[in-house]
PDB file of C-alpha atoms in Angstrom:
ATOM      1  CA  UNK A 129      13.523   7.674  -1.101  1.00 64.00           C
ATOM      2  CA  UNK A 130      14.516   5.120  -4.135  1.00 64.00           C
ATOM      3  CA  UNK A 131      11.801   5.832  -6.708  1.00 87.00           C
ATOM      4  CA  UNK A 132      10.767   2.594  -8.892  1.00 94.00           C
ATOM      5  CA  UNK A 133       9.741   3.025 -12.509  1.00 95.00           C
ATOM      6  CA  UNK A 134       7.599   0.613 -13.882  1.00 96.00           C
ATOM      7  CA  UNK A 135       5.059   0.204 -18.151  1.00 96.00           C
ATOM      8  CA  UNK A 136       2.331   1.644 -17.822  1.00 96.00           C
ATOM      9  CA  UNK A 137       0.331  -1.094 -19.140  1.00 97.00           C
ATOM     10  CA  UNK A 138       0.672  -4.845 -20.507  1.00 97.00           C
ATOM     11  CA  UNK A 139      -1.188  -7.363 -21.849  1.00 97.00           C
ATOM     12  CA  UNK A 140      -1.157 -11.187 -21.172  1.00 96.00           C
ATOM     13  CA  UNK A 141      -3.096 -14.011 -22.854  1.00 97.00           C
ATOM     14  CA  UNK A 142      -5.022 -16.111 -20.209  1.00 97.00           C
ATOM     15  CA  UNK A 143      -2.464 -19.324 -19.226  1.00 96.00           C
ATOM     16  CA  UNK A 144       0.798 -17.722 -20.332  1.00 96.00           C
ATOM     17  CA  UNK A 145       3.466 -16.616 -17.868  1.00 97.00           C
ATOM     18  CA  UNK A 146       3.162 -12.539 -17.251  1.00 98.00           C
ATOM     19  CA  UNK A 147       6.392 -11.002 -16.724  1.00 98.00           C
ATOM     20  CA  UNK A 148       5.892  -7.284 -15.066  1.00 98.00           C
ATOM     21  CA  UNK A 149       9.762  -5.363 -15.080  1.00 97.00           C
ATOM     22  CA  UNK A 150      10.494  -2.843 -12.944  1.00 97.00           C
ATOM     23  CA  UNK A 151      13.527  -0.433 -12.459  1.00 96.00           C
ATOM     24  CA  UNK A 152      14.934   0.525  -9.291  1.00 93.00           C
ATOM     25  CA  UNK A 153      18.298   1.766  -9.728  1.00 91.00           C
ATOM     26  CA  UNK A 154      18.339   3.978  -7.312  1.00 89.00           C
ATOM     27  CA  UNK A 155      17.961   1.318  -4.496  1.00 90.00           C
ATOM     28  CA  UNK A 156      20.085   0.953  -1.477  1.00 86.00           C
ATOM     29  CA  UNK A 157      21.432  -1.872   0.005  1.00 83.00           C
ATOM     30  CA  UNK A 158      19.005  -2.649   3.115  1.00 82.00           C
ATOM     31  CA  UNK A 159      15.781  -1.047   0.847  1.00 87.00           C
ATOM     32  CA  UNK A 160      13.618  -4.407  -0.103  1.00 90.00           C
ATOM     33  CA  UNK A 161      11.040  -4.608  -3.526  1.00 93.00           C
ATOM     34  CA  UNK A 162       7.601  -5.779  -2.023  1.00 94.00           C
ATOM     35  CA  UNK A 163       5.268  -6.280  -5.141  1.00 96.00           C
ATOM     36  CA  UNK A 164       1.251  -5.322  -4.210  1.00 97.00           C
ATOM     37  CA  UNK A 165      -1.647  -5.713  -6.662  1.00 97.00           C
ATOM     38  CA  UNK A 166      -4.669  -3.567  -6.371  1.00 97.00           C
ATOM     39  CA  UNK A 167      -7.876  -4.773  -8.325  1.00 94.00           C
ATOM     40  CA  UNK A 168     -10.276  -2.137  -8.917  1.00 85.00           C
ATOM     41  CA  UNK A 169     -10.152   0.061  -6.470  1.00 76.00           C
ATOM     42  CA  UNK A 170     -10.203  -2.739  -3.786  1.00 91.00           C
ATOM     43  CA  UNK A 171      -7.081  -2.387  -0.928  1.00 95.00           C
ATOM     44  CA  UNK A 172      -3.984  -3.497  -1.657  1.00 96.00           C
ATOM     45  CA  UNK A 173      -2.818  -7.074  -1.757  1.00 96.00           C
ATOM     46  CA  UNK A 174       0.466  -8.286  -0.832  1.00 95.00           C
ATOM     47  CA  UNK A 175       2.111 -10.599  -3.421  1.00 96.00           C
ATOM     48  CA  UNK A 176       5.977 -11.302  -2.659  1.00 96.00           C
ATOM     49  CA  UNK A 177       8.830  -9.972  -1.808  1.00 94.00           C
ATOM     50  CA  UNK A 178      12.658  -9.839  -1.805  1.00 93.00           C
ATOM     51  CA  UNK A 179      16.175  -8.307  -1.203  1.00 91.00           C
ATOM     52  CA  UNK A 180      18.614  -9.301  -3.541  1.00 90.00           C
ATOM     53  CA  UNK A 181      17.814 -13.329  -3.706  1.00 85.00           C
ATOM     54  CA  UNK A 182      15.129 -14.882  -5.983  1.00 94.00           C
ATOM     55  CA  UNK A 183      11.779 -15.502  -4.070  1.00 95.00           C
ATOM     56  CA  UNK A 184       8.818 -17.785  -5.100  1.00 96.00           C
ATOM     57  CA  UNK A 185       5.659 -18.390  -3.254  1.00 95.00           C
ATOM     58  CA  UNK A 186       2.034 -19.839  -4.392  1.00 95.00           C
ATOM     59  CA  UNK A 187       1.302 -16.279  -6.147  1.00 94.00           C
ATOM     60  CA  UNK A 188       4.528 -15.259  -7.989  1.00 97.00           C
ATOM     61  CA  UNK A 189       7.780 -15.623  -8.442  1.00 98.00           C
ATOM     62  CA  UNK A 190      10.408 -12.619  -7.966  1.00 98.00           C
ATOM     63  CA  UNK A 191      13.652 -12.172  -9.946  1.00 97.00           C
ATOM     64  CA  UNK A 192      15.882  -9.636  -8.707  1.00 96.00           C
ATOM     65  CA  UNK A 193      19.376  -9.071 -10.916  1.00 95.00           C
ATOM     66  CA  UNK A 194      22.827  -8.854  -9.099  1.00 93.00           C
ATOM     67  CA  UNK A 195      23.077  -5.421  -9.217  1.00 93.00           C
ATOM     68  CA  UNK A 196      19.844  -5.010  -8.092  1.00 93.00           C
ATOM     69  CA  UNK A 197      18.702  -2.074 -10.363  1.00 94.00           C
ATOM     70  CA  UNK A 198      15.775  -3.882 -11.635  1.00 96.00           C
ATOM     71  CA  UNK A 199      13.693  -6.714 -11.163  1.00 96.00           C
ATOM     72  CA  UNK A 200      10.880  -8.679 -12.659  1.00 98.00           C
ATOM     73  CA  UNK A 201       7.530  -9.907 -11.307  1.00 98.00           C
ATOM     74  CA  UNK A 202       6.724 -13.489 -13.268  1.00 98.00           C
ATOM     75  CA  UNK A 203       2.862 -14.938 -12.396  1.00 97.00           C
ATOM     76  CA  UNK A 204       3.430 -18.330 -14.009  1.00 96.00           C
ATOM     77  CA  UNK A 205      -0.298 -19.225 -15.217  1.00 94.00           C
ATOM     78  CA  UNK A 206      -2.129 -15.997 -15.277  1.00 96.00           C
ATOM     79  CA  UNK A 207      -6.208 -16.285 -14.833  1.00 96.00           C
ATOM     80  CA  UNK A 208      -8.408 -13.662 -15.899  1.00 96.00           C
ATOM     81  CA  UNK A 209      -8.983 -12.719 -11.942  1.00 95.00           C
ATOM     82  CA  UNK A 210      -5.091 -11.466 -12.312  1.00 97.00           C
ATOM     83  CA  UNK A 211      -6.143  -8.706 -14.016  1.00 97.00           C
ATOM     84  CA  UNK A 212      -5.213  -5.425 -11.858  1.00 97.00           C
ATOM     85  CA  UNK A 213      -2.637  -2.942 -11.247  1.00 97.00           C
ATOM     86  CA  UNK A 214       0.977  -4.279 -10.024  1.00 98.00           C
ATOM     87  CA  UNK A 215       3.016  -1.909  -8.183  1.00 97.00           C
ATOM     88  CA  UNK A 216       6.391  -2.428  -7.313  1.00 96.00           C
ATOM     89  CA  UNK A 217       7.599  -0.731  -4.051  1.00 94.00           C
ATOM     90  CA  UNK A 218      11.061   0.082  -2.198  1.00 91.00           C
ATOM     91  CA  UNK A 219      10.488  -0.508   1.493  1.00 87.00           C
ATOM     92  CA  UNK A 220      12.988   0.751   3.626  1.00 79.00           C
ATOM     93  CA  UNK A 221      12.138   0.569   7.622  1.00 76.00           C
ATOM     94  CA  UNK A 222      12.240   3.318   9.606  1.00 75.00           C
ATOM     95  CA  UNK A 223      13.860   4.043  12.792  1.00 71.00           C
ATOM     96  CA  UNK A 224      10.583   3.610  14.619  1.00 67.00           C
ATOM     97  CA  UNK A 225       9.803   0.451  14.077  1.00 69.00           C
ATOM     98  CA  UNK A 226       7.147   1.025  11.100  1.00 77.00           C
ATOM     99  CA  UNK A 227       8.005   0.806   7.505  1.00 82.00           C
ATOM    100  CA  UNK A 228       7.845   2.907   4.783  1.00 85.00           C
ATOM    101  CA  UNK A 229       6.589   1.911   1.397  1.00 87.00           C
ATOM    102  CA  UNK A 230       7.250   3.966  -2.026  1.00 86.00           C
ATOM    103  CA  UNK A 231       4.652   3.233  -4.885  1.00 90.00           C
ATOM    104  CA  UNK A 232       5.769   3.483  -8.433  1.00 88.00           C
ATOM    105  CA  UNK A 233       3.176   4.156 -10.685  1.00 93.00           C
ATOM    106  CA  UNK A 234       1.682   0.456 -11.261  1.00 96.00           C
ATOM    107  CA  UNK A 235       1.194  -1.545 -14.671  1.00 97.00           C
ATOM    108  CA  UNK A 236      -2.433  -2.089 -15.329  1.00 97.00           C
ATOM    109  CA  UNK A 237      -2.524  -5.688 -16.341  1.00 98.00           C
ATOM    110  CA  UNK A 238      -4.917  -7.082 -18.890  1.00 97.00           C
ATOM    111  CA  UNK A 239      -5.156 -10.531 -19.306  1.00 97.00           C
ATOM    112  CA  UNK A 240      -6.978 -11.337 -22.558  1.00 96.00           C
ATOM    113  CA  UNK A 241      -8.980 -15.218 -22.736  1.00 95.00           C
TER     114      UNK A 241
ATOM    115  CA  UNK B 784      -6.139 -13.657  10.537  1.00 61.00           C
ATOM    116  CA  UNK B 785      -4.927 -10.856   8.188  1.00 67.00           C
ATOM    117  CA  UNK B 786      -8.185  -8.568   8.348  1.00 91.00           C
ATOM    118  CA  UNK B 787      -7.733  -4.904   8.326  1.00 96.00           C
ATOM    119  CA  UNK B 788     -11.516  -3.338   8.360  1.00 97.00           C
ATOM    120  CA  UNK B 789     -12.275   0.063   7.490  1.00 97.00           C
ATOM    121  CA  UNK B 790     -15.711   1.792   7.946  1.00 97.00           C
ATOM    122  CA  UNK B 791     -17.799   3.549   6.821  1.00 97.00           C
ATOM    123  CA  UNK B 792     -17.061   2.044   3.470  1.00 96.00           C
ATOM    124  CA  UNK B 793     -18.291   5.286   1.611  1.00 97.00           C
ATOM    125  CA  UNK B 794     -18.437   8.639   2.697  1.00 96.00           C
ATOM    126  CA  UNK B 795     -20.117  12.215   1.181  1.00 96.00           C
ATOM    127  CA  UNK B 796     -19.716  15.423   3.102  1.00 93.00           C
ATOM    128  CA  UNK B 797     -19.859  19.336   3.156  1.00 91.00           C
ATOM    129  CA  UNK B 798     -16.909  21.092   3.709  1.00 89.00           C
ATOM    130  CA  UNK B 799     -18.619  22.232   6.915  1.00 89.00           C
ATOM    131  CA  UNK B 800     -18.931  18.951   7.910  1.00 89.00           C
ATOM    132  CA  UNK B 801     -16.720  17.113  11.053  1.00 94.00           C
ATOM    133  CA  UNK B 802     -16.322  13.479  10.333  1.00 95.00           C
ATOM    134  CA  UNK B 803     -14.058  10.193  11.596  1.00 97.00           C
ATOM    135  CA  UNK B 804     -12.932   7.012   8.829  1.00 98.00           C
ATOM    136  CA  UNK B 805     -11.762   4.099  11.240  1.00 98.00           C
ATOM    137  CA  UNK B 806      -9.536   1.236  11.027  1.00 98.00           C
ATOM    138  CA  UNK B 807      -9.277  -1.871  12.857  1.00 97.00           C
ATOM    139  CA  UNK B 808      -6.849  -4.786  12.932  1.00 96.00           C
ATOM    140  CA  UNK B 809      -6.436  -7.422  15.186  1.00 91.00           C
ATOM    141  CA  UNK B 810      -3.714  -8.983  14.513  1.00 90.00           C
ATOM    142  CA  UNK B 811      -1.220  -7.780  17.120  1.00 89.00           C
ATOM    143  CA  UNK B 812       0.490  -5.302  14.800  1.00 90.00           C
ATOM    144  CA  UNK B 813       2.346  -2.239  16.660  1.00 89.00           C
ATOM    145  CA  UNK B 814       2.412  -0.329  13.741  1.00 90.00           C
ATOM    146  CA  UNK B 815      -0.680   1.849  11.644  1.00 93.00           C
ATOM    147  CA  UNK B 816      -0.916   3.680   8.533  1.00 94.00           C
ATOM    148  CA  UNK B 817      -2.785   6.218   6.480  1.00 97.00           C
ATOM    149  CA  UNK B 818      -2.671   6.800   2.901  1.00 97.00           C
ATOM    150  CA  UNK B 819      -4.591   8.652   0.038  1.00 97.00           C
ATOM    151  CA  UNK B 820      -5.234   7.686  -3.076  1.00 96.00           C
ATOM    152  CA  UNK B 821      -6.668   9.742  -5.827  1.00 96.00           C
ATOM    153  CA  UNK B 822      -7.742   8.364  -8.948  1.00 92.00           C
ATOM    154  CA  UNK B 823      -5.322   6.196 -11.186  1.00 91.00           C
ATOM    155  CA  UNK B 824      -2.542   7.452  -8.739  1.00 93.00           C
ATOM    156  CA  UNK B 825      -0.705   4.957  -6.608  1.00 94.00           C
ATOM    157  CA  UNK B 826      -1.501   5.170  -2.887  1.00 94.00           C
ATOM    158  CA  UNK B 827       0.275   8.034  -1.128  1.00 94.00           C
ATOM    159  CA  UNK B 828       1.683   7.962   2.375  1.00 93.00           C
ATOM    160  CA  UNK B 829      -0.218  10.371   5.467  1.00 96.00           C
ATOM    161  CA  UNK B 830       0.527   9.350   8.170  1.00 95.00           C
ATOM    162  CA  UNK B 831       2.078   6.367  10.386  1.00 92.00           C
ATOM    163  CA  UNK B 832       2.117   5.750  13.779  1.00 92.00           C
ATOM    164  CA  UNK B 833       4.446   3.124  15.590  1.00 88.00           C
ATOM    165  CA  UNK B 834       3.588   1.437  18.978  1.00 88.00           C
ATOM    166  CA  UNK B 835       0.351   4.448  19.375  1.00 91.00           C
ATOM    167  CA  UNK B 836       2.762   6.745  18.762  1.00 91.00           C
ATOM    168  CA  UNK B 837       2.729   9.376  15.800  1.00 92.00           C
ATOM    169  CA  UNK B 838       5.955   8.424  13.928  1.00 88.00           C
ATOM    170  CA  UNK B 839       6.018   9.963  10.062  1.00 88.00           C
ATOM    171  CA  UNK B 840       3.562  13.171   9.163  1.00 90.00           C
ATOM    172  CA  UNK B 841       3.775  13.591   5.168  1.00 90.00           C
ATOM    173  CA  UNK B 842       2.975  16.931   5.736  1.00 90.00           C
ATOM    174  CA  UNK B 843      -0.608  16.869   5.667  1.00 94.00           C
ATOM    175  CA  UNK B 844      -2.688  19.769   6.106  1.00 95.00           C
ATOM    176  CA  UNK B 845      -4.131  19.973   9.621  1.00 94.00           C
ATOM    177  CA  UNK B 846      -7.542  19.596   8.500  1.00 96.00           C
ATOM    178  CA  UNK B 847      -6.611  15.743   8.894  1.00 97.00           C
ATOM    179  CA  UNK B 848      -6.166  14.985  12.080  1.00 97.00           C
ATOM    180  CA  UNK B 849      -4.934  11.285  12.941  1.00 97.00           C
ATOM    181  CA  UNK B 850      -5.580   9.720  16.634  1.00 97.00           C
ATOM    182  CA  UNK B 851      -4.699   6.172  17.482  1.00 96.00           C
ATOM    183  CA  UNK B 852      -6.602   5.207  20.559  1.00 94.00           C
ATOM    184  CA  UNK B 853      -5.225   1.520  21.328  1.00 92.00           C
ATOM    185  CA  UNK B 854      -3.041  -0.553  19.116  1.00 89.00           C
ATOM    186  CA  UNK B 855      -5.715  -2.000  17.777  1.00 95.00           C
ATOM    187  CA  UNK B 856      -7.328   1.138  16.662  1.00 97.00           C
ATOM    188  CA  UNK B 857      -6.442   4.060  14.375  1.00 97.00           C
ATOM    189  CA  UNK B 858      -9.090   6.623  13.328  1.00 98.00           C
ATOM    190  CA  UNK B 859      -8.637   9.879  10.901  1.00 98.00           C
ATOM    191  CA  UNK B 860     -10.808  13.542  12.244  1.00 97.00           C
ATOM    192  CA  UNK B 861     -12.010  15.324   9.022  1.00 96.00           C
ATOM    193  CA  UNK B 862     -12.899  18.968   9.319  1.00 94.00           C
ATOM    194  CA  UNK B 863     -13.327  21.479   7.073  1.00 93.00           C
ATOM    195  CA  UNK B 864     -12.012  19.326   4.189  1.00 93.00           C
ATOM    196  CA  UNK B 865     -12.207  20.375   0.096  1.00 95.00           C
ATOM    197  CA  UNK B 866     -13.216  18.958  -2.774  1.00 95.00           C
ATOM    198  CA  UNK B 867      -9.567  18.202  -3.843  1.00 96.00           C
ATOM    199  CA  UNK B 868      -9.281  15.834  -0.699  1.00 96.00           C
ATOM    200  CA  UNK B 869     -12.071  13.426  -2.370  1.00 97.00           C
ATOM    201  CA  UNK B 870     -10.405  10.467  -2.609  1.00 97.00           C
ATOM    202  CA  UNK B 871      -9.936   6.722  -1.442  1.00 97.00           C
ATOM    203  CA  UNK B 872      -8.212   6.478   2.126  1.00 98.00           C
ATOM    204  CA  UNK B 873      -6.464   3.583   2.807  1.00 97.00           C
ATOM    205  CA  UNK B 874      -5.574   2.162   6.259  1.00 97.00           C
ATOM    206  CA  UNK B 875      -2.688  -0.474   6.735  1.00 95.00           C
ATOM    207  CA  UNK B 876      -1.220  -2.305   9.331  1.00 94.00           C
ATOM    208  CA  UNK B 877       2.793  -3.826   9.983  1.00 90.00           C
ATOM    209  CA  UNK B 878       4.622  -5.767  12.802  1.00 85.00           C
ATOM    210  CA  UNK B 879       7.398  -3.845  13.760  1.00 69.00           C
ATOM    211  CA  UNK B 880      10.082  -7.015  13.081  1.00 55.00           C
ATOM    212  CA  UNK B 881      12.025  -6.318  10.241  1.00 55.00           C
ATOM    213  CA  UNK B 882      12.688  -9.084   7.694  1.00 50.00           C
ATOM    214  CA  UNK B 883       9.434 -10.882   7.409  1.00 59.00           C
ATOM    215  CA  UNK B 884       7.279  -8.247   7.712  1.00 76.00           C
ATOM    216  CA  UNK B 885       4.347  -7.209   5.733  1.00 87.00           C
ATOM    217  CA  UNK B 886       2.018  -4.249   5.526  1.00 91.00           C
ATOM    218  CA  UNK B 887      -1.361  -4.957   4.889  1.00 94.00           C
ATOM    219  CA  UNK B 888      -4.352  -2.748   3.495  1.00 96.00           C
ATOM    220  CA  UNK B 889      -7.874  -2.602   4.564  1.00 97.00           C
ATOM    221  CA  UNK B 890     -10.600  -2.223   1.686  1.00 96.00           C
ATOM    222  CA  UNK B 891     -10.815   1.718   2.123  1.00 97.00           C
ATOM    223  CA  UNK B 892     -13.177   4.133   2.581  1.00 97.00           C
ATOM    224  CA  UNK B 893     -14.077   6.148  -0.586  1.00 97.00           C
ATOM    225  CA  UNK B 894     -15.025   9.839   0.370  1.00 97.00           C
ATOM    226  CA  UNK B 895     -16.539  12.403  -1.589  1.00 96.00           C
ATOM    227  CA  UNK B 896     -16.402  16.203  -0.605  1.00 95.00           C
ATOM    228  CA  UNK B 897     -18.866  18.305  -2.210  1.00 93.00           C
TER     229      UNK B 897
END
């Protein structure tokens, strides 16, 4: 399974863009990054995804490079409710019909008023 | 609606004890998950069953016991558990199409084994 390695921590000031990296160079070519947030211990919430083209919705925007070793979660105006821990995932599907997600270990983001 | 529910939303029993965390989801999703996740860990994968069928076993230790009644329905059997398996247990729910789809997690139920 394609591990993703992500810092273990950041800091953001509250209206600046907060860019979260994340390596996965072990990817393969059908394996998506999904990006989740988890906020105190709540579930996990679904944020964006992609496979190898840039995606943007209302919540973030995701960067993926060419090679597709890395990529970088960008949440343009951060608000103090952003604060949490990002994980960045490989999702590869199974055979089944269900899907498989691998966690990294998450960034706890702070974002400071 | 993109509601997974989860109850009971806490949980504290013996390692005697027999107990059941459920998970709900009506959204029409074929596929249902498990995970456990122990403090300032990421959420680990248990279990994951595809169209009521048991798909993916992490190799758990039997004294989990997953049963998925309906599609609509997915509970976990606790016996005999230890105080290592205290923990938050997720429940999540996918279609089974490929591109667009999209797990999503219920709240959790937080259990504590004394």
């Amino acid at each position: 399974d394609a591990k993703t390695t992500q810092p273990t921590s950041m800091d953001c000031a509250e209206g600046r863009a907060a860019n979260l990296p994340c390596n996965h160079s072990t990817i393969s070519g059908n394996e998506y990054v999904y990006w989740y947030r988890q906020i105190h211990s709540q579930g996990p919430q679904y944020i964006i995804h992609g496979l190898k083209n840039n995606e943007t919705n209302e919540m973030a925007s995701l960067i993926i490079t060419e090679d597709r070793k890395s990529s970088t979660l960008i949440l343009p105006h951060a608000t103090l409710r952003d604060t949490a821990v990002y994980y960045c995932i490989v999702r590869f599907l199974l055979i089944q019909g269900a899907q498989k997600l691998v966690f990294g270990q998450g960034t706890r983001l702070t974002i400071n008023p | 609606d993109t509601e997974v529910t989860q109850t009971p939303k806490h949980l504290v029993m013996g390692m005697t004890n027999k107990k059941s965390l459920k998970c709900e989801q009506h959204m029409g999703h074929r596929a249902m998950y498990w995970y456990k996740q122990k403090a300032k860990k990421p959420p680990e994968l248990m279990f994951v069953y595809s169209y009521e069928k048991l798909s993916i076993n992490e190799s758990v230790p039997s004294r989990f016991s997953p049963e998925c009644p309906n599609s609509s329905l997915l509970n976990l059997h606790l016996h005999a558990l230890q105080p290592e398996d205290s923990a938050l247990y997720l429940c999540a729910s996918s279609q089974d199409r490929a591109r667009t789809d999209t797990q999503y997690f219920g709240p959790g139920t937080r259990l504590t084994v004394l």
